[in-house]
Amino acid sequence: MKKKFAGSGLILCILSLLLTGVSAFAEHKAGKLYLSPMVGGYVFDGAQDQKDDMAFGLSLGYNYTENWATEFTLNYVATEADDGSHGDVDVTIFRWDVLHHFFPESPVVPYLAAGLGGLNTNPDVGSTDLDFMVNWGGGLKYFFAENIALRADVRHIYEVDDDYSNLLYTAGLVIQFASRKATEPLDKDGDGIADEKDLCPETRKGVEVNREGCPLDSDGDSVPDYLDKCPDTPRGVMVDETGCPLQLTLHIKFDFDKADIKPEHRADLAKAARFIERYQAPKTLIAGHTDSVGEEGYNQNLSERRAAAIRQYLIDNYDLAEEQLAFMGFGESKPVADNTTPEGRQQNRRVEVICCTVIPE
């Protein structure tokens, strides 16, 4: 009968720790490398005439998913022949294994494992022997800290060439190293939105973005706020590359209380016609505005008459369809300058040709 391995009590103690208490700190996670130092015992097949002894191991693994992992392990056993005929015997085992974990979100994670490799026996007396081996077994991991777990593992080691069946049992630690994929999603533009969710992955540094990772566009004109010089453009108005409405402002001088167009403004109106023809909008608005001199109702009516006059002039003199042009008067309600100065009042007395807009009702 073989002598019982003296370190088995230590292994049983560690196993008991694995089965008591529940940790709330961590779990077996995908996308992590891990290192696992182990110590335990090795039980040889009786036909090998070698003494059972301590076994040391070191594994390097990677968790592909929450359930599946792979690892490469190197084990070392320093033993001797039962009869002392071969002196000391160094046994080195190298194996590649696949592990399947159960309940990966739990602090206590059982697993099954299987793999293949080689077993090298190197006695002081005699020749070195390298055998092909396969192994299977399982174990438990107990996570008591965020990336650290206790581990117990039992394997059946089968030497194929010599038909030996051995037992390897070890306990130790699992130390996980968070990979970038697992804990730091790629964010190339540094906007706080992971690339896998970022619809605008090349946003300029420092630009405020929405939940899709795209620059904010508060007025919905497709020009991001950081480039938008007109951030309050009404919905439906087409804008240029600066976010400002595609519009042409005309300063037409009318006689007092008149809406007749003077010949001196024909060049400006030709410019307006070219503007309308360039954008070929389904509807273009001719908007009339006045300064604040006079009664509000009077100014409203005057702005409408002047806008209508500009519209009719463009229809009569250029190849523009009536249904393409709309007109509206805004009176003194939308000043662009100070009405208390002559210069400001002059700027407010204007007609705007606004391209591609939804006509307000």
CSV table of C-alpha atoms in Angstrom, one decimal:
chain,number,residue,atom,x,y,z
A,1,MET,CA,0.0,0.0,0.0
A,2,LYS,CA,1.3,3.4,-0.9
A,3,LYS,CA,2.1,5.9,1.9
A,4,LYS,CA,-0.5,8.6,2.3
A,5,PHE,CA,0.6,12.0,1.1
A,6,ALA,CA,1.3,14.3,4.0
A,7,GLY,CA,-0.1,17.4,2.4
A,8,SER,CA,-3.6,16.1,1.8
A,9,GLY,CA,-4.8,17.8,5.0
A,10,LEU,CA,-3.9,21.2,3.6
A,11,ILE,CA,-5.8,20.6,0.4
A,12,LEU,CA,-8.9,19.5,2.3
A,13,CYS,CA,-8.7,22.6,4.4
A,14,ILE,CA,-8.6,24.8,1.3
A,15,LEU,CA,-11.5,22.9,-0.2
A,16,SER,CA,-13.5,23.5,2.9
A,17,LEU,CA,-12.9,27.3,2.6
A,18,LEU,CA,-14.2,27.1,-1.0
A,19,LEU,CA,-17.5,25.8,0.2
A,20,THR,CA,-18.2,28.2,3.0
A,21,GLY,CA,-19.4,31.8,2.7
A,22,VAL,CA,-20.5,33.8,-0.3
A,23,SER,CA,-18.6,36.7,-1.7
A,24,ALA,CA,-20.4,39.7,-3.2
A,25,PHE,CA,-17.3,41.2,-4.7
A,26,ALA,CA,-16.7,39.5,-8.1
A,27,GLU,CA,-17.4,36.8,-10.6
A,28,HIS,CA,-15.9,34.8,-13.4
A,29,LYS,CA,-15.8,37.4,-16.3
A,30,ALA,CA,-15.2,37.2,-20.0
A,31,GLY,CA,-12.2,38.9,-21.6
A,32,LYS,CA,-9.7,38.4,-18.8
A,33,LEU,CA,-6.3,36.9,-18.6
A,34,TYR,CA,-5.5,35.1,-15.4
A,35,LEU,CA,-2.5,33.5,-13.6
A,36,SER,CA,-3.0,30.6,-11.3
A,37,PRO,CA,-0.2,29.4,-9.0
A,38,MET,CA,-1.1,26.0,-7.4
A,39,VAL,CA,0.3,23.5,-5.0
A,40,GLY,CA,-0.9,20.0,-4.1
A,41,GLY,CA,-0.1,16.3,-4.5
A,42,TYR,CA,0.5,13.7,-7.2
A,43,VAL,CA,-0.5,10.1,-6.9
A,44,PHE,CA,1.3,7.7,-9.2
A,45,ASP,CA,-0.1,4.5,-10.7
A,46,GLY,CA,1.0,1.6,-8.6
A,47,ALA,CA,2.7,0.0,-11.6
A,48,GLN,CA,5.1,2.9,-11.8
A,49,ASP,CA,6.9,2.2,-8.5
A,50,GLN,CA,7.2,5.9,-7.7
A,51,LYS,CA,6.4,7.6,-4.5
A,52,ASP,CA,3.5,10.0,-4.2
A,53,ASP,CA,4.8,13.5,-3.5
A,54,MET,CA,4.0,17.2,-3.7
A,55,ALA,CA,3.1,18.9,-7.0
A,56,PHE,CA,3.5,22.5,-7.9
A,57,GLY,CA,1.9,24.2,-10.8
A,58,LEU,CA,1.4,27.4,-12.7
A,59,SER,CA,-1.3,28.1,-15.2
A,60,LEU,CA,-1.8,31.0,-17.7
A,61,GLY,CA,-5.3,31.3,-19.0
A,62,TYR,CA,-7.8,33.4,-20.8
A,63,ASN,CA,-11.6,33.6,-20.4
A,64,TYR,CA,-13.1,33.7,-23.9
A,65,THR,CA,-16.6,34.0,-22.5
A,66,GLU,CA,-18.2,33.8,-19.1
A,67,ASN,CA,-18.4,30.1,-19.4
A,68,TRP,CA,-15.4,29.1,-21.6
A,69,ALA,CA,-11.7,29.4,-20.9
A,70,THR,CA,-8.4,27.9,-22.0
A,71,GLU,CA,-5.2,27.6,-20.1
A,72,PHE,CA,-1.6,26.4,-20.4
A,73,THR,CA,-0.3,24.7,-17.3
A,74,LEU,CA,3.2,23.5,-16.2
A,75,ASN,CA,3.3,21.1,-13.2
A,76,TYR,CA,6.4,19.8,-11.4
A,77,VAL,CA,6.8,16.9,-9.1
A,78,ALA,CA,10.1,15.9,-7.3
A,79,THR,CA,9.8,12.3,-6.2
A,80,GLU,CA,11.8,9.1,-6.1
A,81,ALA,CA,11.4,5.4,-6.9
A,82,ASP,CA,9.8,3.2,-4.2
A,83,ASP,CA,12.8,1.0,-4.1
A,84,GLY,CA,15.3,3.8,-4.5
A,85,SER,CA,16.8,2.2,-7.6
A,86,HIS,CA,16.6,5.3,-9.7
A,87,GLY,CA,17.4,7.9,-7.2
A,88,ASP,CA,15.5,11.1,-7.4
A,89,VAL,CA,12.9,11.5,-10.2
A,90,ASP,CA,11.8,14.8,-11.6
A,91,VAL,CA,8.4,14.7,-13.3
A,92,THR,CA,7.4,17.7,-15.5
A,93,ILE,CA,3.9,17.9,-16.9
A,94,PHE,CA,2.9,20.4,-19.6
A,95,ARG,CA,-0.7,20.6,-20.7
A,96,TRP,CA,-3.2,22.7,-22.6
A,97,ASP,CA,-6.7,22.5,-21.3
A,98,VAL,CA,-10.2,23.8,-22.1
A,99,LEU,CA,-12.5,24.7,-19.1
A,100,HIS,CA,-16.2,25.1,-19.0
A,101,HIS,CA,-17.5,27.1,-16.0
A,102,PHE,CA,-21.0,26.9,-14.4
A,103,PHE,CA,-22.8,29.7,-12.7
A,104,PRO,CA,-20.1,32.3,-13.7
A,105,GLU,CA,-22.0,35.2,-12.0
A,106,SER,CA,-21.8,33.5,-8.7
A,107,PRO,CA,-18.8,33.9,-6.3
A,108,VAL,CA,-18.5,30.1,-6.2
A,109,VAL,CA,-17.9,28.8,-9.8
A,110,PRO,CA,-17.5,25.1,-10.5
A,111,TYR,CA,-16.0,23.9,-13.7
A,112,LEU,CA,-15.1,20.9,-15.8
A,113,ALA,CA,-11.8,20.6,-17.7
A,114,ALA,CA,-10.1,18.4,-20.2
A,115,GLY,CA,-6.9,18.6,-22.3
A,116,LEU,CA,-3.8,17.1,-23.6
A,117,GLY,CA,0.0,17.5,-23.4
A,118,GLY,CA,3.1,15.7,-22.4
A,119,LEU,CA,4.7,14.1,-19.3
A,120,ASN,CA,8.5,14.1,-19.0
A,121,THR,CA,10.1,11.7,-16.4
A,122,ASN,CA,13.8,12.4,-15.7
A,123,PRO,CA,15.4,10.0,-13.1
A,124,ASP,CA,18.9,10.4,-11.7
A,125,VAL,CA,19.6,6.8,-12.9
A,126,GLY,CA,18.3,5.8,-16.3
A,127,SER,CA,17.0,7.5,-19.4
A,128,THR,CA,14.5,10.4,-19.7
A,129,ASP,CA,11.1,9.4,-20.9
A,130,LEU,CA,8.6,11.7,-22.6
A,131,ASP,CA,5.0,10.4,-22.9
A,132,PHE,CA,1.9,11.8,-24.5
A,133,MET,CA,-0.9,12.3,-21.9
A,134,VAL,CA,-4.5,13.4,-21.7
A,135,ASN,CA,-6.3,14.7,-18.7
A,136,TRP,CA,-9.8,15.4,-17.5
A,137,GLY,CA,-11.4,16.5,-14.2
A,138,GLY,CA,-12.8,19.6,-12.6
A,139,GLY,CA,-12.7,22.0,-9.8
A,140,LEU,CA,-14.1,25.1,-8.0
A,141,LYS,CA,-13.2,28.8,-7.9
A,142,TYR,CA,-14.2,30.9,-5.0
A,143,PHE,CA,-14.0,34.7,-5.6
A,144,PHE,CA,-13.3,36.5,-2.4
A,145,ALA,CA,-12.1,39.7,-4.0
A,146,GLU,CA,-12.7,41.5,-7.2
A,147,ASN,CA,-10.1,39.7,-9.3
A,148,ILE,CA,-8.8,37.0,-6.9
A,149,ALA,CA,-10.2,33.6,-6.2
A,150,LEU,CA,-9.3,30.5,-4.3
A,151,ARG,CA,-9.1,27.4,-6.5
A,152,ALA,CA,-9.2,23.7,-6.0
A,153,ASP,CA,-8.6,21.3,-8.9
A,154,VAL,CA,-8.5,17.5,-9.4
A,155,ARG,CA,-7.3,15.8,-12.6
A,156,HIS,CA,-7.0,12.3,-13.9
A,157,ILE,CA,-3.7,12.1,-15.8
A,158,TYR,CA,-3.5,9.3,-18.3
A,159,GLU,CA,-0.1,8.5,-19.8
A,160,VAL,CA,-1.2,7.1,-23.2
A,161,ASP,CA,2.1,5.4,-24.2
A,162,ASP,CA,2.6,3.4,-20.9
A,163,ASP,CA,-1.1,3.1,-20.0
A,164,TYR,CA,-0.6,4.7,-16.5
A,165,SER,CA,-3.4,6.4,-14.7
A,166,ASN,CA,-2.3,9.0,-12.2
A,167,LEU,CA,-4.1,11.6,-10.0
A,168,LEU,CA,-3.2,15.3,-9.6
A,169,TYR,CA,-4.9,17.4,-7.0
A,170,THR,CA,-4.0,21.0,-6.3
A,171,ALA,CA,-5.2,24.2,-4.7
A,172,GLY,CA,-4.1,27.8,-5.0
A,173,LEU,CA,-5.2,31.1,-6.4
A,174,VAL,CA,-6.7,32.6,-9.6
A,175,ILE,CA,-5.5,36.2,-10.2
A,176,GLN,CA,-7.5,37.8,-13.1
A,177,PHE,CA,-6.0,40.7,-15.1
A,178,ALA,CA,-8.7,42.9,-16.7
A,179,SER,CA,-8.2,43.1,-20.4
A,180,ARG,CA,-9.1,46.3,-22.2
A,181,LYS,CA,-12.0,44.6,-23.9
A,182,ALA,CA,-13.5,43.7,-20.6
A,183,THR,CA,-13.2,46.8,-18.6
A,184,GLU,CA,-12.2,49.7,-20.9
A,185,PRO,CA,-14.2,49.7,-24.1
A,186,LEU,CA,-12.4,51.4,-26.9
A,187,ASP,CA,-13.2,55.1,-27.2
A,188,LYS,CA,-10.9,56.5,-29.9
A,189,ASP,CA,-12.4,60.0,-30.0
A,190,GLY,CA,-12.5,60.2,-26.2
A,191,ASP,CA,-16.1,61.4,-26.0
A,192,GLY,CA,-17.1,59.0,-23.3
A,193,ILE,CA,-19.1,56.8,-25.8
A,194,ALA,CA,-17.6,53.3,-26.5
A,195,ASP,CA,-16.7,52.8,-30.2
A,196,GLU,CA,-19.2,49.9,-30.5
A,197,LYS,CA,-22.0,52.3,-29.6
A,198,ASP,CA,-20.6,55.5,-31.2
A,199,LEU,CA,-22.3,56.5,-34.4
A,200,CYS,CA,-19.8,59.3,-34.8
A,201,PRO,CA,-16.5,57.7,-33.8
A,202,GLU,CA,-14.2,60.5,-35.1
A,203,THR,CA,-15.8,63.4,-33.2
A,204,ARG,CA,-13.3,66.2,-32.5
A,205,LYS,CA,-11.8,66.3,-29.0
A,206,GLY,CA,-13.7,68.4,-26.6
A,207,VAL,CA,-17.0,68.5,-28.6
A,208,GLU,CA,-20.1,67.8,-26.5
A,209,VAL,CA,-21.9,64.8,-27.8
A,210,ASN,CA,-25.3,63.0,-27.4
A,211,ARG,CA,-25.9,59.5,-26.2
A,212,GLU,CA,-25.0,58.2,-29.7
A,213,GLY,CA,-21.6,59.9,-29.6
A,214,CYS,CA,-22.5,62.5,-32.2
A,215,PRO,CA,-22.1,66.3,-31.8
A,216,LEU,CA,-25.1,68.1,-30.3
A,217,ASP,CA,-27.5,69.7,-32.8
A,218,SER,CA,-29.9,71.6,-30.6
A,219,ASP,CA,-32.0,73.1,-33.5
A,220,GLY,CA,-32.0,70.0,-35.6
A,221,ASP,CA,-30.6,71.6,-38.7
A,222,SER,CA,-27.8,69.0,-39.2
A,223,VAL,CA,-25.1,71.4,-38.3
A,224,PRO,CA,-23.5,70.5,-34.9
A,225,ASP,CA,-23.7,73.2,-32.2
A,226,TYR,CA,-19.9,73.8,-32.2
A,227,LEU,CA,-20.1,74.9,-35.8
A,228,ASP,CA,-23.5,76.5,-35.7
A,229,LYS,CA,-23.5,80.3,-35.9
A,230,CYS,CA,-27.3,80.4,-35.8
A,231,PRO,CA,-28.2,77.9,-33.0
A,232,ASP,CA,-31.9,78.8,-32.9
A,233,THR,CA,-32.9,78.3,-36.5
A,234,PRO,CA,-36.6,77.4,-36.7
A,235,ARG,CA,-37.4,73.8,-37.6
A,236,GLY,CA,-37.8,73.2,-41.4
A,237,VAL,CA,-35.5,76.0,-42.5
A,238,MET,CA,-32.7,74.9,-44.8
A,239,VAL,CA,-29.3,76.2,-43.6
A,240,ASP,CA,-25.8,76.7,-45.0
A,241,GLU,CA,-22.6,75.1,-43.7
A,242,THR,CA,-22.6,77.5,-40.7
A,243,GLY,CA,-26.1,76.6,-39.6
A,244,CYS,CA,-27.7,79.8,-40.7
A,245,PRO,CA,-30.8,80.0,-42.9
A,246,LEU,CA,-30.3,80.0,-46.7
A,247,GLN,CA,-31.7,83.5,-47.2
A,248,LEU,CA,-30.9,86.6,-49.0
A,249,THR,CA,-31.7,90.0,-47.3
A,250,LEU,CA,-32.6,92.9,-49.6
A,251,HIS,CA,-32.7,96.5,-48.4
A,252,ILE,CA,-35.2,97.9,-50.8
A,253,LYS,CA,-36.1,101.6,-50.5
A,254,PHE,CA,-39.7,102.4,-50.9
A,255,ASP,CA,-41.4,105.8,-50.9
A,256,PHE,CA,-43.4,106.7,-47.9
A,257,ASP,CA,-46.5,104.5,-47.6
A,258,LYS,CA,-45.7,103.0,-51.0
A,259,ALA,CA,-44.9,99.5,-52.3
A,260,ASP,CA,-43.7,100.5,-55.7
A,261,ILE,CA,-40.2,99.1,-56.7
A,262,LYS,CA,-37.7,101.7,-58.0
A,263,PRO,CA,-35.5,100.9,-61.0
A,264,GLU,CA,-32.4,101.3,-58.9
A,265,HIS,CA,-33.2,98.0,-57.2
A,266,ARG,CA,-33.4,95.9,-60.3
A,267,ALA,CA,-29.9,94.5,-59.8
A,268,ASP,CA,-30.7,93.4,-56.2
A,269,LEU,CA,-33.9,91.7,-57.5
A,270,ALA,CA,-31.9,89.9,-60.2
A,271,LYS,CA,-29.6,88.7,-57.5
A,272,ALA,CA,-32.7,87.4,-55.6
A,273,ALA,CA,-33.9,85.6,-58.7
A,274,ARG,CA,-30.6,83.9,-59.1
A,275,PHE,CA,-30.7,82.9,-55.5
A,276,ILE,CA,-34.1,81.3,-55.9
A,277,GLU,CA,-33.1,79.5,-59.1
A,278,ARG,CA,-29.9,78.1,-57.5
A,279,TYR,CA,-31.7,76.2,-54.7
A,280,GLN,CA,-34.8,75.2,-56.7
A,281,ALA,CA,-36.8,74.9,-53.5
A,282,PRO,CA,-40.4,73.7,-53.7
A,283,LYS,CA,-41.4,76.9,-51.8
A,284,THR,CA,-39.5,80.1,-51.2
A,285,LEU,CA,-40.7,82.8,-48.8
A,286,ILE,CA,-40.6,86.5,-49.5
A,287,ALA,CA,-40.8,88.1,-46.1
A,288,GLY,CA,-41.4,91.8,-45.6
A,289,HIS,CA,-40.2,93.7,-42.5
A,290,THR,CA,-40.5,97.3,-41.3
A,291,ASP,CA,-39.1,99.5,-38.6
A,292,SER,CA,-41.1,100.5,-35.5
A,293,VAL,CA,-42.1,104.0,-36.7
A,294,GLY,CA,-45.9,104.2,-36.9
A,295,GLU,CA,-48.7,102.1,-35.7
A,296,GLU,CA,-48.1,98.3,-35.5
A,297,GLY,CA,-51.2,97.4,-37.5
A,298,TYR,CA,-50.2,99.9,-40.2
A,299,ASN,CA,-46.6,98.5,-40.4
A,300,GLN,CA,-48.0,94.9,-40.6
A,301,ASN,CA,-50.1,95.8,-43.6
A,302,LEU,CA,-47.3,97.8,-45.2
A,303,SER,CA,-44.8,94.9,-44.9
A,304,GLU,CA,-47.3,92.5,-46.5
A,305,ARG,CA,-47.9,94.9,-49.5
A,306,ARG,CA,-44.1,95.3,-50.0
A,307,ALA,CA,-43.4,91.6,-49.8
A,308,ALA,CA,-46.3,91.0,-52.3
A,309,ALA,CA,-44.8,93.6,-54.7
A,310,ILE,CA,-41.4,91.9,-54.6
A,311,ARG,CA,-43.0,88.5,-55.3
A,312,GLN,CA,-45.0,89.8,-58.2
A,313,TYR,CA,-41.9,91.5,-59.7
A,314,LEU,CA,-39.9,88.3,-59.6
A,315,ILE,CA,-42.8,86.3,-61.2
A,316,ASP,CA,-43.3,88.9,-64.0
A,317,ASN,CA,-39.6,89.3,-64.8
A,318,TYR,CA,-38.1,85.9,-64.3
A,319,ASP,CA,-39.0,82.3,-65.1
A,320,LEU,CA,-40.4,81.6,-61.6
A,321,ALA,CA,-43.7,79.9,-61.0
A,322,GLU,CA,-46.3,81.5,-58.8
A,323,GLU,CA,-46.7,78.4,-56.7
A,324,GLN,CA,-43.0,78.5,-56.0
A,325,LEU,CA,-43.1,81.8,-54.2
A,326,ALA,CA,-45.0,82.7,-51.1
A,327,PHE,CA,-45.1,86.1,-49.4
A,328,MET,CA,-45.7,87.2,-45.8
A,329,GLY,CA,-45.5,90.4,-43.8
A,330,PHE,CA,-44.0,90.5,-40.3
A,331,GLY,CA,-44.3,94.2,-39.8
A,332,GLU,CA,-42.1,95.5,-36.9
A,333,SER,CA,-42.2,92.1,-35.0
A,334,LYS,CA,-38.7,90.8,-36.1
A,335,PRO,CA,-36.1,93.6,-35.8
A,336,VAL,CA,-32.5,92.8,-36.5
A,337,ALA,CA,-31.2,96.1,-35.2
A,338,ASP,CA,-32.0,98.9,-32.8
A,339,ASN,CA,-35.0,100.9,-33.8
A,340,THR,CA,-33.9,103.9,-31.8
A,341,THR,CA,-31.2,104.9,-34.3
A,342,PRO,CA,-31.6,105.8,-38.0
A,343,GLU,CA,-29.0,103.2,-39.0
A,344,GLY,CA,-30.9,100.5,-37.0
A,345,ARG,CA,-34.3,101.5,-38.5
A,346,GLN,CA,-32.8,101.3,-42.0
A,347,GLN,CA,-31.6,97.7,-41.4
A,348,ASN,CA,-35.0,96.7,-40.1
A,349,ARG,CA,-36.7,98.0,-43.3
A,350,ARG,CA,-35.9,94.9,-45.3
A,351,VAL,CA,-37.2,92.1,-47.5
A,352,GLU,CA,-35.8,88.6,-47.0
A,353,VAL,CA,-35.8,85.9,-49.6
A,354,ILE,CA,-35.8,82.6,-47.5
A,355,CYS,CA,-35.0,79.4,-49.3
A,356,CYS,CA,-36.4,76.0,-48.7
A,357,THR,CA,-38.6,76.7,-45.7
A,358,VAL,CA,-41.8,75.6,-44.2
A,359,ILE,CA,-44.1,78.5,-44.5
A,360,PRO,CA,-45.5,79.5,-41.1
A,361,GLU,CA,-49.3,79.6,-40.7
